[in-house]
Coordinates of C-alpha atoms in Angstrom, one line a residue:
X1 CA -19.2 8.5 -4.1
X2 CA -20.4 8.4 -0.5
X3 CA -19.9 11.6 1.4
X4 CA -21.5 11.1 4.7
X5 CA -19.0 9.6 7.1
X6 CA -18.9 9.8 10.8
X7 CA -15.2 9.5 12.0
X8 CA -13.7 11.0 15.1
X9 CA -10.5 12.2 13.4
X10 CA -8.8 12.9 16.7
X11 CA -9.1 9.4 18.0
X12 CA -8.3 7.2 15.1
X13 CA -6.0 4.2 15.6
X14 CA -4.0 2.4 13.0
X15 CA -6.8 0.0 12.0
X16 CA -8.7 -1.1 8.9
X17 CA -11.7 1.0 8.1
X18 CA -13.3 0.1 4.8
X19 CA -13.4 3.1 2.4
X20 CA -15.5 3.4 -0.7
X21 CA -13.0 2.6 -3.5
X22 CA -9.8 0.7 -4.2
X23 CA -7.9 0.1 -7.4
X24 CA -7.2 -3.3 -9.0
X25 CA -5.1 -4.3 -12.0
X26 CA -4.2 -7.7 -13.2
X27 CA -1.0 -8.8 -15.0
X28 CA -1.6 -11.7 -17.3
X29 CA 0.2 -13.0 -20.5
X30 CA 3.0 -10.6 -19.9
X31 CA 1.1 -7.3 -19.6
X32 CA -1.0 -5.3 -17.2
X33 CA -4.6 -4.6 -17.9
X34 CA -5.9 -1.0 -17.7
X35 CA -6.9 -1.4 -14.0
X36 CA -10.0 0.1 -12.5
X37 CA -11.6 1.4 -9.3
X38 CA -14.0 -0.9 -7.5
X39 CA -16.1 -0.8 -4.4
X40 CA -15.5 -4.5 -3.8
X41 CA -12.9 -5.1 -1.1
X42 CA -12.6 -8.8 -1.7
X43 CA -10.2 -10.5 -4.1
X44 CA -11.0 -13.9 -5.6
X45 CA -7.8 -16.0 -6.0
X46 CA -6.8 -19.6 -6.7
X47 CA -6.2 -21.9 -3.8
X48 CA -2.8 -22.6 -5.5
X49 CA -1.7 -19.0 -5.7
X50 CA 2.0 -18.4 -4.9
X51 CA 1.1 -15.6 -2.6
X52 CA -0.6 -18.2 -0.3
X53 CA 2.0 -21.0 -0.5
X54 CA 5.4 -19.3 -1.2
X55 CA 4.8 -15.7 0.0
X56 CA 5.1 -14.1 -3.4
X57 CA 3.7 -10.8 -2.3
X58 CA 4.9 -7.3 -1.3
X59 CA 3.4 -4.0 -0.2
X60 CA 4.2 -0.4 0.2
X61 CA 2.7 2.2 2.4
X62 CA 2.3 5.9 2.0
X63 CA 0.0 8.7 3.2
X64 CA -2.1 11.4 1.8
X65 CA -2.2 14.6 3.9
X66 CA -4.7 17.5 4.0
X67 CA -2.7 20.7 3.9
X68 CA -3.6 23.9 5.7
X69 CA -5.0 25.3 2.4
X70 CA -7.3 22.2 2.1
X71 CA -5.4 20.6 -0.8
X72 CA -4.3 17.0 -0.6
X73 CA -0.6 16.1 -0.9
X74 CA 1.3 12.8 -1.2
X75 CA 5.0 12.7 -0.2
X76 CA 7.5 11.3 -2.7
X77 CA 5.1 8.8 -4.2
X78 CA 7.6 8.1 -7.0
X79 CA 10.0 6.7 -4.4
X80 CA 7.4 4.3 -3.1
X81 CA 6.9 3.1 -6.7
X82 CA 10.6 2.5 -7.2
X83 CA 10.9 0.8 -3.8
X84 CA 8.0 -1.5 -4.7
X85 CA 9.7 -2.4 -8.0
X86 CA 12.9 -3.3 -6.1
X87 CA 10.8 -5.7 -4.1
X88 CA 9.1 -7.0 -7.2
X89 CA 12.4 -7.8 -8.8
X90 CA 13.7 -9.7 -5.8
X91 CA 10.5 -11.8 -5.8
X92 CA 10.5 -12.4 -9.6
X93 CA 7.3 -10.4 -9.9
X94 CA 6.6 -8.0 -12.8
X95 CA 7.4 -4.3 -12.6
X96 CA 4.7 -1.8 -12.1
X97 CA 5.2 1.1 -14.4
X98 CA 5.9 4.1 -12.1
X99 CA 3.2 6.1 -13.9
X100 CA 0.7 3.3 -13.3
X101 CA 1.6 3.2 -9.6
X102 CA 1.2 6.9 -9.2
X103 CA -2.0 7.0 -11.3
X104 CA -3.5 4.2 -9.2
X105 CA -2.7 5.9 -5.9
X106 CA -4.1 9.3 -7.2
X107 CA -7.3 7.6 -8.4
X108 CA -7.8 6.0 -5.0
X109 CA -7.2 9.3 -3.1
X110 CA -9.5 11.3 -5.4
X111 CA -12.3 8.6 -5.1
X112 CA -11.9 8.6 -1.3
X113 CA -11.0 12.2 -0.7
X114 CA -13.7 12.7 1.9
X115 CA -11.7 10.2 4.0
X116 CA -8.6 12.4 4.0
X117 CA -8.7 13.8 7.6
X118 CA -8.8 17.6 8.2
X119 CA -5.6 19.5 8.6
X120 CA -4.3 19.6 12.2
X121 CA -5.8 16.4 13.4
X122 CA -2.6 14.4 13.1
X123 CA -4.6 11.8 11.1
X124 CA -3.9 10.9 7.4
X125 CA -5.3 8.7 4.6
X126 CA -3.0 5.7 4.5
X127 CA -2.5 4.0 1.1
X128 CA -1.5 0.4 0.9
X129 CA -0.3 -0.6 -2.6
X130 CA 0.4 -4.3 -2.8
X131 CA 1.0 -7.0 -5.3
X132 CA 0.3 -10.8 -5.0
X133 CA 1.1 -13.8 -7.1
X134 CA -2.0 -15.6 -8.2
X135 CA -3.3 -18.3 -10.5
X136 CA -2.9 -22.0 -10.5
X137 CA 0.6 -22.8 -9.5
X138 CA 1.7 -25.6 -7.2
X139 CA 5.5 -25.5 -7.8
X140 CA 8.2 -23.2 -6.6
X141 CA 8.2 -20.7 -9.6
X142 CA 6.8 -17.3 -10.4
X143 CA 3.1 -17.0 -10.6
X144 CA 1.3 -17.0 -14.0
X145 CA -0.7 -13.9 -13.0
X146 CA -0.4 -11.0 -10.5
X147 CA -2.8 -8.6 -8.9
X148 CA -1.7 -5.1 -8.1
X149 CA -4.1 -3.2 -5.8
X150 CA -4.2 0.0 -3.8
X151 CA -6.6 0.5 -0.9
X152 CA -7.0 3.5 1.4
X153 CA -7.7 3.7 5.1
X154 CA -8.0 6.8 7.4
X155 CA -5.6 6.4 10.2
X156 CA -4.4 8.2 13.3
X157 CA -0.7 8.5 14.3
X158 CA 1.0 5.1 14.4
X159 CA 2.3 6.0 17.8
X160 CA -0.7 7.8 19.4
X161 CA 1.4 9.2 22.3
X162 CA 4.2 10.3 19.9
X163 CA 7.7 9.0 19.6
X164 CA 10.0 8.8 22.6
X165 CA 13.5 9.0 21.2
X166 CA 16.3 7.0 22.7
X167 CA 20.0 7.1 22.3
X168 CA 21.9 4.4 20.5
X169 CA 25.6 3.8 19.9
X170 CA 26.5 2.0 16.7
X171 CA 29.8 0.2 16.5
X172 CA 31.5 -2.4 14.3
X173 CA 32.5 -4.5 17.3
X174 CA 31.1 -8.0 17.4
X175 CA 32.5 -10.1 20.3
X176 CA 30.9 -13.3 19.0
X177 CA 32.3 -13.3 15.5
X178 CA 35.7 -14.8 14.8
X179 CA 38.4 -12.5 13.5

């Protein structure tokens, strides 16, 4: 694993920075393979993949934080897994076992732990789990294969200057809708 990185943790934006490892698993013939970490950030897919033509894809996003004691923590990762599976069901994509989702994210964090920013910088290691429909498929139907992958990117705060709250009033009133 590469350890020498030169990142200004206090001035990170929300942009892609290639890290050392990502996780990839393929669903084929009704089951997931074991999945593995890879250094290759490129995916090879069919030109007829449903992800390209029919948008059969979804993603989640979560962050790994460095705590004051130096340990790394992910927040409610199981909820991200369940939310992704809700999206998968709506898109007729296979379920990711929650344990597989969590294990994939943990492997990626551990393999890229030197990219988890120091405590107090406001920066985090952002994880992007995603699934895409792949394989030769020209019709409107679920893909024959799927790729589940997780990559990691060190990021600064999404809103660098912080959030400026604003007041809202929520009402049931809709003047345009007929009664």
